[in-house]
PDB file of C-alpha atoms in Angstrom:
ATOM      1  CA  MET G   1     -15.430  13.132  -1.921  1.00  0.00           C
ATOM      2  CA  TRP G   2     -14.803   9.411  -1.315  1.00  0.00           C
ATOM      3  CA  CYS G   3     -11.278   7.999  -1.219  1.00  0.00           C
ATOM      4  CA  ARG G   4      -9.627   4.930   0.236  1.00  0.00           C
ATOM      5  CA  GLN G   5      -8.579   5.325   3.857  1.00  0.00           C
ATOM      6  CA  TRP G   6      -4.827   4.888   3.084  1.00  0.00           C
ATOM      7  CA  LEU G   7      -4.980   7.539   0.396  1.00  0.00           C
ATOM      8  CA  CYS G   8      -6.508  10.008   2.831  1.00  0.00           C
ATOM      9  CA  ARG G   9      -3.590   9.463   5.225  1.00  0.00           C
ATOM     10  CA  ARG G  10      -0.936   9.868   2.551  1.00  0.00           C
ATOM     11  CA  GLN G  11      -0.340  13.607   3.224  1.00  0.00           C
ATOM     12  CA  MET G  12       0.162  12.861   6.889  1.00  0.00           C
ATOM     13  CA  PHE G  13       2.454   9.912   6.669  1.00  0.00           C
ATOM     14  CA  GLY G  14       4.013  10.034   3.215  1.00  0.00           C
ATOM     15  CA  GLU G  15       3.380   7.523   0.448  1.00  0.00           C
ATOM     16  CA  TYR G  16       5.610   4.612   1.312  1.00  0.00           C
ATOM     17  CA  LYS G  17       6.931   2.988   4.445  1.00  0.00           C
ATOM     18  CA  GLN G  18       3.982   3.350   6.849  1.00  0.00           C
ATOM     19  CA  LEU G  19       1.199   3.562   4.247  1.00  0.00           C
ATOM     20  CA  LEU G  20       2.229   0.607   2.186  1.00  0.00           C
ATOM     21  CA  GLN G  21       2.385  -1.485   5.320  1.00  0.00           C
ATOM     22  CA  GLU G  22      -1.127  -0.335   6.271  1.00  0.00           C
ATOM     23  CA  LEU G  23      -2.339  -0.935   2.723  1.00  0.00           C
ATOM     24  CA  HIS G  24      -1.004  -4.475   2.730  1.00  0.00           C
ATOM     25  CA  ILE G  25      -2.810  -5.216   6.004  1.00  0.00           C
ATOM     26  CA  GLU G  26      -6.093  -3.382   5.306  1.00  0.00           C
ATOM     27  CA  ASP G  27      -6.661  -3.855   1.570  1.00  0.00           C
ATOM     28  CA  HIS G  28      -4.688  -6.788   0.022  1.00  0.00           C
ATOM     29  CA  LYS G  29      -6.407  -6.440  -3.337  1.00  0.00           C
ATOM     30  CA  GLY G  30      -5.696  -2.646  -3.394  1.00  0.00           C
ATOM     31  CA  TYR G  31      -2.061  -3.262  -2.462  1.00  0.00           C
ATOM     32  CA  LYS G  32      -1.662  -5.566  -5.453  1.00  0.00           C
ATOM     33  CA  ASN G  33      -3.454  -3.147  -7.747  1.00  0.00           C
ATOM     34  CA  TYR G  34      -1.310  -0.177  -6.593  1.00  0.00           C
ATOM     35  CA  LEU G  35       2.010  -1.961  -6.912  1.00  0.00           C
ATOM     36  CA  ARG G  36       0.903  -4.206  -9.758  1.00  0.00           C
ATOM     37  CA  ILE G  37       2.671  -7.105  -8.083  1.00  0.00           C
ATOM     38  CA  GLU G  38       1.932  -9.770  -5.448  1.00  0.00           C
ATOM     39  CA  PRO G  39       3.213  -8.751  -1.948  1.00  0.00           C
ATOM     40  CA  ARG G  40       5.384 -11.912  -1.745  1.00  0.00           C
ATOM     41  CA  LEU G  41       7.108 -11.113  -5.060  1.00  0.00           C
ATOM     42  CA  PHE G  42       7.575  -7.480  -4.011  1.00  0.00           C
ATOM     43  CA  ARG G  43       9.313  -8.535  -0.781  1.00  0.00           C
ATOM     44  CA  GLU G  44      11.587 -10.941  -2.720  1.00  0.00           C
ATOM     45  CA  MET G  45      12.684  -8.129  -5.026  1.00  0.00           C
ATOM     46  CA  VAL G  46      13.370  -5.753  -2.139  1.00  0.00           C
ATOM     47  CA  ASP G  47      15.214  -8.322  -0.051  1.00  0.00           C
TER      48      ASP G  47
END
């Protein structure tokens, strides 16, 4: 079964912290689709 690389690693590393950073680097469009927000706006909200 096909799945995105970061989804396959989710069980190993958890869903957030490490995997969201990897998703942002590897698949910018997937990151935006997953969070439903631009990375810049997400960082502004978190900071």
